[in-house]
Amino acid sequence: MPELKRLGFLASGRGSNMLAIIRACESGRLPASPVLVISNNPDARALQLGSEHGLEALHMSRRTHGDAASLDQAMTAAMQAHQVDLVILAGYMKKIGPQLLSAYAHRILNIHPSLLPRHGGRGMYGMHVHEAVIAAGETETGVTVHLVNAEYDSGDILARRTVSVEADDDAESLAARVLEVEHRLYTEVLGKILSGEITLPE
Ligand code: GAR
């Protein structure tokens, strides 16, 4: 397998998962270089964090690029121009277009704050996921890292980690505990991909 060490991020909001990965790279725990972050949201904290840490930070959306195909093409071109090897979704709330999917087949990762396939799919993102977990009376939830395909939250699962739901949890308290596990698991999975312990399909 070729070396997969230049990282490109897609993020819509806060960017804490991206930051955890950037910090792991900066401290030498992860042998990779974060080079680019693209956001559909010009006000995303993720863009600001990316700039602060020396990444190229680009706002790209239907607002900047018009139709979906042009946007898909521009995002793919930006990833390729920065010689990105692995695309990391970190709280990115949009579907990935067919060009980016085919240019980076089996090289796009996502993190989801539940034990997929439970509580995934359209509309299931961020706090909505934790609210659904509480409403369903689950006693455990967790984190899933998976490959991205054309559907929401349905690509091959690379790793999952369980988090217990406590009787007095609300969506906020649960989200905070799950998020800590997200930061650790995403970095760990990337480490295993880079070391060859996890092999991505060719
Ligand atoms: C994270 O909890 C991530 O798992 C979730 O959005 C949050 C983003 O936080 N992603 C999804 O729900 C994807 N379906 P962050 O911007 O601080 O990383």
Coordinates of N, CA and C and ligand atoms in Angstrom, one line a residue:
M1 N 0.8 -1.2 0.0 CA 0.0 0.0 0.0 C 0.9 1.3 0.0
P2 N 0.5 2.3 -0.8 CA 1.3 3.5 -0.8 C 1.2 4.2 0.6
E3 N 2.2 5.0 0.9 CA 2.1 5.8 2.1 C 0.9 6.7 2.1
L4 N 0.2 6.8 3.2 CA -1.0 7.6 3.3 C -0.8 8.7 4.3
K5 N 0.0 9.6 4.0 CA 0.3 10.5 5.2 C -0.1 12.0 5.1
R6 N -0.5 12.4 3.9 CA -1.0 13.8 3.9 C -2.5 13.8 4.1
L7 N -2.9 14.5 5.1 CA -4.3 14.5 5.5 C -5.1 15.8 5.1
G8 N -6.3 15.5 4.5 CA -7.2 16.6 4.1 C -8.5 16.5 4.9
F9 N -9.0 17.5 5.5 CA -10.2 17.4 6.4 C -11.4 18.1 5.7
L10 N -12.5 17.5 6.0 CA -13.8 18.2 5.7 C -14.5 18.4 7.0
A11 N -14.9 19.6 7.3 CA -15.5 19.9 8.6 C -16.5 21.0 8.4
S12 N -17.7 20.8 9.2 CA -18.7 21.9 9.1 C -18.8 22.8 10.3
G13 N -18.2 22.4 11.4 CA -18.4 23.2 12.6 C -17.2 23.4 13.5
R14 N -17.3 22.9 14.7 CA -16.4 23.1 15.8 C -15.0 22.6 15.6
G15 N -14.9 21.5 14.9 CA -13.5 21.0 14.5 C -12.7 20.3 15.6
S16 N -13.4 19.8 16.7 CA -12.6 19.3 17.8 C -11.9 18.0 17.4
N17 N -12.6 17.1 16.6 CA -11.9 15.9 16.1 C -10.7 16.2 15.3
M18 N -10.9 17.2 14.4 CA -9.8 17.6 13.5 C -8.6 18.1 14.4
L19 N -8.9 18.9 15.4 CA -7.9 19.4 16.2 C -7.1 18.3 17.0
A20 N -7.9 17.3 17.5 CA -7.2 16.2 18.2 C -6.2 15.5 17.2
I21 N -6.6 15.3 16.0 CA -5.7 14.7 15.0 C -4.5 15.6 14.7
I22 N -4.8 16.9 14.5 CA -3.7 17.8 14.2 C -2.7 17.8 15.4
R23 N -3.2 17.8 16.6 CA -2.3 17.8 17.8 C -1.5 16.5 17.8
A24 N -2.1 15.4 17.5 CA -1.4 14.1 17.5 C -0.2 14.1 16.5
C25 N -0.5 14.8 15.3 CA 0.5 14.9 14.3 C 1.7 15.9 14.8
E26 N 1.3 17.0 15.4 CA 2.2 18.0 15.9 C 3.2 17.4 16.9
S27 N 2.6 16.5 17.8 CA 3.4 16.0 18.9 C 4.2 14.7 18.5
G28 N 4.0 14.3 17.2 CA 4.8 13.2 16.7 C 4.1 11.8 17.0
R29 N 2.9 11.8 17.7 CA 2.2 10.6 18.0 C 1.7 10.0 16.7
L30 N 1.4 10.8 15.7 CA 0.8 10.3 14.5 C 1.8 10.8 13.3
P31 N 2.3 9.8 12.6 CA 3.3 10.2 11.5 C 2.6 10.7 10.2
A32 N 1.9 11.8 10.3 CA 1.2 12.4 9.2 C 1.2 13.9 9.2
S33 N 0.9 14.5 8.0 CA 0.9 15.9 7.9 C -0.5 16.4 7.5
P34 N -1.2 17.1 8.4 CA -2.4 17.8 8.0 C -2.2 19.0 7.1
V35 N -2.8 19.0 5.9 CA -2.4 20.0 5.0 C -3.6 20.9 4.5
L36 N -4.8 20.4 4.7 CA -5.9 21.2 4.1 C -7.2 20.9 4.9
V37 N -8.0 22.0 5.1 CA -9.3 21.8 5.6 C -10.3 22.6 4.7
I38 N -11.4 21.9 4.3 CA -12.4 22.5 3.5 C -13.7 22.5 4.4
S39 N -14.4 23.6 4.4 CA -15.7 23.6 5.1 C -16.8 24.2 4.2
N40 N -18.0 23.7 4.3 CA -19.1 24.2 3.6 C -19.6 25.5 4.3
N41 N -19.1 25.7 5.5 CA -19.6 26.8 6.4 C -18.5 27.8 6.6
P42 N -18.6 29.0 6.0 CA -17.5 30.0 6.1 C -17.2 30.4 7.5
D43 N -18.1 30.2 8.5 CA -17.9 30.6 9.9 C -17.5 29.5 10.7
A44 N -17.2 28.3 10.1 CA -16.8 27.2 11.0 C -15.5 27.4 11.7
R45 N -15.6 27.1 13.0 CA -14.4 27.2 13.9 C -13.3 26.3 13.3
A46 N -13.7 25.2 12.6 CA -12.7 24.3 12.0 C -11.8 25.1 11.1
L47 N -12.3 26.0 10.3 CA -11.5 26.8 9.3 C -10.4 27.6 10.1
Q48 N -10.9 28.3 11.1 CA -10.0 29.1 11.9 C -8.9 28.3 12.6
L49 N -9.3 27.2 13.2 CA -8.3 26.3 13.8 C -7.3 25.8 12.8
G50 N -7.8 25.4 11.6 CA -6.9 24.9 10.5 C -5.9 26.0 10.2
S51 N -6.3 27.2 10.0 CA -5.4 28.3 9.7 C -4.4 28.5 10.8
E52 N -4.8 28.5 12.0 CA -3.9 28.7 13.1 C -2.8 27.6 13.2
H53 N -3.2 26.4 12.7 CA -2.2 25.3 12.7 C -1.5 25.1 11.4
G54 N -1.6 26.1 10.5 CA -0.8 26.1 9.3 C -1.4 25.3 8.1
L55 N -2.7 24.9 8.2 CA -3.3 24.2 7.1 C -3.9 25.3 6.2
E56 N -4.0 24.9 4.9 CA -4.8 25.8 4.0 C -6.2 25.6 4.4
A57 N -7.0 26.6 4.5 CA -8.4 26.5 5.0 C -9.3 27.2 4.0
L58 N -10.2 26.4 3.4 CA -11.0 26.9 2.3 C -12.5 26.7 2.6
H59 N -13.2 27.8 2.3 CA -14.7 27.6 2.3 C -15.1 27.2 0.9
M60 N -15.8 26.1 0.8 CA -16.3 25.7 -0.5 C -17.7 25.1 -0.3
S61 N -18.7 25.7 -1.0 CA -20.1 25.3 -0.9 C -20.8 25.6 -2.1
R62 N -22.1 25.3 -2.2 CA -22.9 25.7 -3.3 C -22.9 27.2 -3.5
R63 N -22.7 27.9 -2.4 CA -22.6 29.4 -2.5 C -21.4 29.8 -3.3
T64 N -20.3 29.2 -3.1 CA -19.1 29.6 -3.8 C -18.9 28.9 -5.2
H65 N -19.5 27.8 -5.3 CA -19.3 27.0 -6.6 C -20.6 26.7 -7.4
G66 N -21.8 27.2 -6.9 CA -23.0 27.0 -7.7 C -23.5 25.5 -7.7
D67 N -23.4 24.8 -8.8 CA -24.1 23.5 -8.8 C -23.2 22.4 -8.1
A68 N -23.9 21.3 -7.8 CA -23.2 20.3 -7.0 C -22.0 19.7 -7.7
A69 N -22.1 19.5 -9.1 CA -21.0 18.9 -9.8 C -19.8 19.8 -9.8
S70 N -20.0 21.1 -10.0 CA -18.9 22.0 -10.0 C -18.2 22.0 -8.6
L71 N -19.0 22.0 -7.5 CA -18.5 22.0 -6.2 C -17.7 20.7 -6.0
D72 N -18.2 19.6 -6.4 CA -17.5 18.3 -6.2 C -16.2 18.3 -7.0
Q73 N -16.2 18.9 -8.2 CA -15.0 18.9 -9.0 C -13.9 19.8 -8.3
A74 N -14.4 20.9 -7.8 CA -13.4 21.9 -7.1 C -12.9 21.3 -5.8
M75 N -13.7 20.6 -5.1 CA -13.2 20.0 -3.8 C -12.2 18.9 -4.2
T76 N -12.5 18.1 -5.2 CA -11.6 17.0 -5.6 C -10.2 17.6 -6.1
A77 N -10.3 18.7 -6.9 CA -9.1 19.3 -7.4 C -8.3 19.9 -6.2
A78 N -9.0 20.5 -5.2 CA -8.2 21.1 -4.1 C -7.5 20.0 -3.3
M79 N -8.2 18.8 -3.1 CA -7.5 17.7 -2.4 C -6.3 17.2 -3.2
Q80 N -6.5 17.1 -4.5 CA -5.4 16.6 -5.3 C -4.2 17.6 -5.4
A81 N -4.6 18.9 -5.5 CA -3.5 19.9 -5.6 C -2.7 20.0 -4.3
H82 N -3.3 19.6 -3.2 CA -2.5 19.5 -2.0 C -1.9 18.1 -1.7
Q83 N -2.0 17.3 -2.7 CA -1.5 15.9 -2.7 C -2.0 15.2 -1.4
V84 N -3.3 15.4 -1.1 CA -3.9 14.7 0.0 C -3.9 13.2 -0.3
D85 N -3.5 12.4 0.7 CA -3.6 10.9 0.6 C -4.9 10.4 1.2
L86 N -5.3 11.0 2.4 CA -6.5 10.5 3.1 C -7.4 11.6 3.4
V87 N -8.7 11.5 3.1 CA -9.6 12.5 3.4 C -10.3 12.2 4.7
I88 N -10.3 13.1 5.7 CA -10.9 12.8 7.0 C -12.1 13.7 7.2
L89 N -13.3 13.0 7.4 CA -14.5 13.8 7.7 C -14.5 14.0 9.2
A90 N -14.7 15.2 9.6 CA -14.6 15.5 11.1 C -15.8 16.5 11.3
G91 N -17.0 15.9 11.5 CA -18.2 16.7 11.7 C -18.6 17.4 10.4
Y92 N -18.5 16.7 9.3 CA -18.9 17.2 8.0 C -20.3 16.8 7.7
M93 N -21.2 17.7 7.5 CA -22.6 17.4 7.4 C -23.2 17.3 6.0
K94 N -22.4 17.3 5.0 CA -22.8 17.2 3.6 C -22.5 15.8 3.1
K95 N -23.2 15.4 2.0 CA -22.9 14.2 1.3 C -21.6 14.4 0.5
I96 N -20.8 13.4 0.2 CA -19.6 13.5 -0.6 C -20.0 13.2 -2.0
G97 N -19.5 14.0 -2.9 CA -19.9 13.9 -4.4 C -19.2 12.7 -5.0
P98 N -19.7 12.3 -6.2 CA -19.2 11.1 -6.9 C -17.7 11.3 -7.3
Q99 N -17.3 12.5 -7.7 CA -15.9 12.7 -8.2 C -15.0 12.4 -7.0
L100 N -15.3 13.1 -5.9 CA -14.3 12.9 -4.7 C -14.3 11.5 -4.3
L101 N -15.5 10.8 -4.3 CA -15.6 9.4 -3.9 C -14.8 8.5 -4.8
S102 N -14.8 8.8 -6.1 CA -14.0 7.9 -7.0 C -12.5 8.3 -7.0
A103 N -12.2 9.6 -6.8 CA -10.8 9.9 -6.7 C -10.1 9.4 -5.5
Y104 N -10.9 9.3 -4.4 CA -10.4 8.8 -3.1 C -11.2 7.5 -2.6
A105 N -11.4 6.6 -3.5 CA -12.1 5.4 -3.2 C -11.4 4.7 -2.0
H106 N -12.1 4.3 -1.0 CA -11.6 3.6 0.2 C -10.5 4.5 0.9
R107 N -10.5 5.8 0.7 CA -9.5 6.6 1.3 C -10.2 7.8 2.0
I108 N -11.5 7.7 2.3 CA -12.3 8.7 3.0 C -12.8 8.1 4.2
L109 N -12.5 8.7 5.4 CA -13.0 8.2 6.7 C -14.0 9.2 7.3
N110 N -14.8 8.6 8.1 CA -15.8 9.4 8.9 C -15.8 8.9 10.3
I111 N -16.2 9.8 11.2 CA -16.4 9.3 12.6 C -17.9 9.7 12.9
H112 N -18.6 8.8 13.6 CA -20.0 8.9 13.9 C -20.2 8.7 15.4
P113 N -21.0 9.5 16.1 CA -21.1 9.4 17.6 C -22.1 8.4 18.0
S114 N -22.2 7.2 17.4 CA -23.0 6.1 18.0 C -22.4 4.8 17.5
L115 N -23.0 3.7 18.0 CA -22.5 2.4 17.5 C -23.3 2.0 16.2
L116 N -22.7 2.4 15.1 CA -23.4 2.1 13.8 C -23.5 0.6 13.7
P117 N -24.6 0.1 13.1 CA -25.6 0.8 12.3 C -26.7 1.5 13.1
R118 N -26.7 1.4 14.5 CA -27.7 2.1 15.2 C -27.5 3.6 15.2
H119 N -28.6 4.3 15.0 CA -28.6 5.7 15.1 C -27.8 6.4 14.1
G120 N -27.8 5.9 12.9 CA -27.1 6.6 11.8 C -28.1 6.9 10.7
G121 N -27.6 7.5 9.6 CA -28.4 7.8 8.4 C -28.8 9.3 8.4
R122 N -29.6 9.6 7.4 CA -30.0 11.0 7.1 C -30.5 11.7 8.4
G123 N -30.1 12.9 8.6 CA -30.6 13.6 9.8 C -30.0 13.3 11.1
M124 N -29.2 12.2 11.1 CA -28.6 11.7 12.3 C -27.2 12.2 12.4
Y125 N -27.0 13.4 13.0 CA -25.7 14.0 13.2 C -25.7 14.8 14.5
G126 N -24.5 14.9 15.1 CA -24.3 15.7 16.2 C -25.2 15.4 17.4
M127 N -25.8 16.4 17.9 CA -26.7 16.2 19.1 C -27.9 15.4 18.8
H128 N -28.4 15.4 17.6 CA -29.6 14.6 17.2 C -29.3 13.1 17.6
V129 N -28.1 12.6 17.4 CA -27.8 11.2 17.6 C -27.9 10.9 19.1
H130 N -27.4 11.8 19.9 CA -27.4 11.5 21.4 C -28.9 11.6 21.9
E131 N -29.6 12.5 21.4 CA -31.0 12.7 21.7 C -31.8 11.4 21.4
A132 N -31.5 10.8 20.2 CA -32.1 9.6 19.8 C -31.7 8.4 20.7
V133 N -30.5 8.4 21.1 CA -30.0 7.3 21.9 C -30.7 7.3 23.3
I134 N -30.9 8.5 23.9 CA -31.6 8.7 25.2 C -33.0 8.3 25.0
A135 N -33.7 8.8 23.9 CA -35.1 8.6 23.7 C -35.4 7.1 23.5
A136 N -34.4 6.3 22.9 CA -34.6 4.9 22.7 C -34.3 4.1 24.0
G137 N -33.9 4.8 25.0 CA -33.6 4.1 26.3 C -32.4 3.1 26.2
E138 N -31.4 3.4 25.4 CA -30.3 2.6 25.3 C -29.4 2.6 26.6
T139 N -28.8 1.5 26.9 CA -27.9 1.5 28.0 C -26.4 1.7 27.6
E140 N -26.2 1.5 26.3 CA -24.9 1.8 25.8 C -25.0 2.4 24.4
T141 N -24.0 3.2 24.1 CA -23.8 3.9 22.8 C -22.3 3.8 22.5
G142 N -21.8 4.7 21.7 CA -20.4 4.7 21.5 C -20.0 5.5 20.2
V143 N -18.9 5.0 19.6 CA -18.3 5.7 18.5 C -18.0 4.7 17.4
T144 N -18.1 5.2 16.2 CA -17.8 4.3 15.0 C -16.9 5.1 14.1
V145 N -15.8 4.5 13.6 CA -15.0 5.1 12.5 C -15.2 4.2 11.3
H146 N -15.6 4.8 10.2 CA -15.9 3.9 9.0 C -15.5 4.6 7.7
L147 N -15.4 3.8 6.7 CA -15.1 4.3 5.4 C -16.4 5.0 4.8
V148 N -16.2 6.0 4.0 CA -17.3 6.7 3.5 C -17.7 6.2 2.1
N149 N -19.0 6.0 1.9 CA -19.5 5.7 0.5 C -20.6 6.7 0.2
A150 N -21.4 6.4 -0.8 CA -22.4 7.4 -1.3 C -23.5 7.6 -0.4
E151 N -23.7 6.7 0.6 CA -24.9 6.9 1.5 C -24.3 7.3 2.9
Y152 N -25.2 8.0 3.7 CA -24.8 8.4 5.0 C -24.5 7.2 5.9
D153 N -23.4 7.2 6.6 CA -23.0 6.3 7.7 C -23.1 4.8 7.4
S154 N -22.9 4.5 6.1 CA -23.1 3.1 5.8 C -21.9 2.4 5.2
G155 N -20.7 3.0 5.1 CA -19.5 2.3 4.6 C -18.9 1.3 5.6
D156 N -17.9 0.6 5.1 CA -17.3 -0.4 6.0 C -16.8 0.1 7.3
I157 N -17.1 -0.6 8.4 CA -16.7 -0.2 9.7 C -15.3 -0.6 10.0
L158 N -14.5 0.4 10.4 CA -13.0 0.1 10.8 C -12.9 -0.1 12.3
A159 N -13.6 0.6 13.1 CA -13.5 0.4 14.5 C -14.7 1.0 15.2
R160 N -15.1 0.3 16.4 CA -16.2 0.9 17.2 C -15.7 0.8 18.6
R161 N -16.2 1.7 19.4 CA -15.9 1.7 20.9 C -17.1 2.1 21.7
T162 N -17.4 1.3 22.7 CA -18.6 1.4 23.5 C -18.5 2.5 24.6
V163 N -19.5 3.2 24.8 CA -19.6 4.2 25.9 C -20.9 3.8 26.6
S164 N -20.9 3.7 28.0 CA -22.2 3.4 28.6 C -23.1 4.6 28.8
V165 N -24.4 4.4 28.8 CA -25.3 5.5 29.0 C -25.7 5.4 30.5
E166 N -25.5 6.5 31.2 CA -25.9 6.5 32.7 C -27.3 6.9 32.8
A167 N -27.9 6.5 34.0 CA -29.3 6.8 34.2 C -29.6 8.3 34.2
D168 N -28.7 9.1 34.7 CA -28.9 10.5 34.8 C -28.3 11.3 33.6
D169 N -27.9 10.6 32.5 CA -27.4 11.3 31.3 C -28.5 12.0 30.6
D170 N -28.2 13.2 30.1 CA -29.0 13.9 29.1 C -28.1 13.9 27.8
A171 N -28.6 14.5 26.8 CA -27.9 14.4 25.5 C -26.6 15.2 25.6
E172 N -26.5 16.3 26.4 CA -25.3 17.0 26.5 C -24.2 16.3 27.3
S173 N -24.6 15.7 28.4 CA -23.6 14.9 29.2 C -23.1 13.7 28.4
L174 N -24.0 13.1 27.7 CA -23.6 11.9 26.9 C -22.7 12.3 25.8
A175 N -23.0 13.4 25.1 CA -22.2 13.9 24.0 C -20.8 14.2 24.5
A176 N -20.7 14.8 25.6 CA -19.3 15.2 26.1 C -18.5 13.9 26.4
R177 N -19.1 12.9 27.0 CA -18.3 11.7 27.2 C -18.0 10.9 25.9
V178 N -18.9 10.9 25.0 CA -18.7 10.3 23.7 C -17.6 11.0 22.9
L179 N -17.6 12.3 23.0 CA -16.6 13.1 22.3 C -15.2 12.8 22.7
E180 N -15.0 12.6 24.0 CA -13.6 12.3 24.5 C -13.1 11.0 23.8
V181 N -14.1 10.0 23.7 CA -13.7 8.7 23.1 C -13.5 8.9 21.6
E182 N -14.3 9.8 21.0 CA -14.0 10.1 19.6 C -12.6 10.5 19.3
H183 N -12.2 11.5 20.1 CA -10.8 12.1 19.9 C -9.8 11.0 20.0
R184 N -9.9 10.1 20.9 CA -8.9 9.0 21.1 C -9.0 8.0 20.0
L185 N -10.3 7.6 19.7 CA -10.4 6.5 18.7 C -10.0 6.9 17.3
Y186 N -10.3 8.1 16.9 CA -10.0 8.6 15.5 C -8.5 8.6 15.3
T187 N -7.8 9.1 16.3 CA -6.3 9.1 16.3 C -5.8 7.7 16.2
E188 N -6.3 6.9 17.1 CA -5.8 5.5 17.1 C -6.0 4.8 15.8
V189 N -7.2 4.9 15.2 CA -7.5 4.3 13.9 C -6.5 4.8 12.8
L190 N -6.3 6.1 12.8 CA -5.4 6.6 11.8 C -4.0 6.1 12.0
G191 N -3.6 6.0 13.3 CA -2.3 5.4 13.6 C -2.2 4.0 13.0
K192 N -3.2 3.2 13.2 CA -3.2 1.8 12.7 C -3.2 1.8 11.2
I193 N -3.9 2.7 10.5 CA -3.9 2.7 9.1 C -2.4 3.1 8.6
L194 N -1.8 4.1 9.2 CA -0.5 4.5 8.8 C 0.6 3.5 9.1
S195 N 0.4 2.7 10.1 CA 1.4 1.6 10.5 C 1.1 0.4 9.7
G196 N -0.1 0.3 9.0 CA -0.4 -0.9 8.2 C -1.1 -2.0 9.0
E197 N -1.4 -1.7 10.3 CA -2.2 -2.6 11.1 C -3.6 -2.8 10.7
I198 N -4.2 -1.7 10.2 CA -5.4 -1.7 9.5 C -5.1 -1.5 8.0
T199 N -5.6 -2.4 7.2 CA -5.4 -2.3 5.7 C -6.7 -1.9 5.0
L200 N -6.6 -0.8 4.3 CA -7.7 -0.3 3.5 C -7.8 -1.0 2.2
P201 N -9.0 -1.3 1.7 CA -9.1 -1.9 0.4 C -8.4 -1.1 -0.7
E202 N -7.9 -1.8 -1.7 CA -7.2 -1.1 -2.8 C -8.3 -0.5 -3.7
Ligands
GAR1 C1 -18.8 14.8 16.4 O1 -19.5 14.3 17.5 C2 -18.9 13.8 15.2 O2 -18.9 12.5 15.6 C3 -20.3 14.2 14.7 O3 -20.3 15.6 14.7 C4 -19.5 16.0 15.8 C5 -18.5 17.0 15.3 O4 -17.7 17.6 16.3 N1 -20.5 13.7 13.3 C6 -21.6 13.2 12.9 O5 -22.6 13.2 13.6 C7 -21.6 12.7 11.5 N2 -22.8 12.0 11.1 P1 -16.4 18.3 16.0 O6 -16.7 19.3 14.9 O7 -16.0 19.0 17.3 O8 -15.4 17.3 15.6

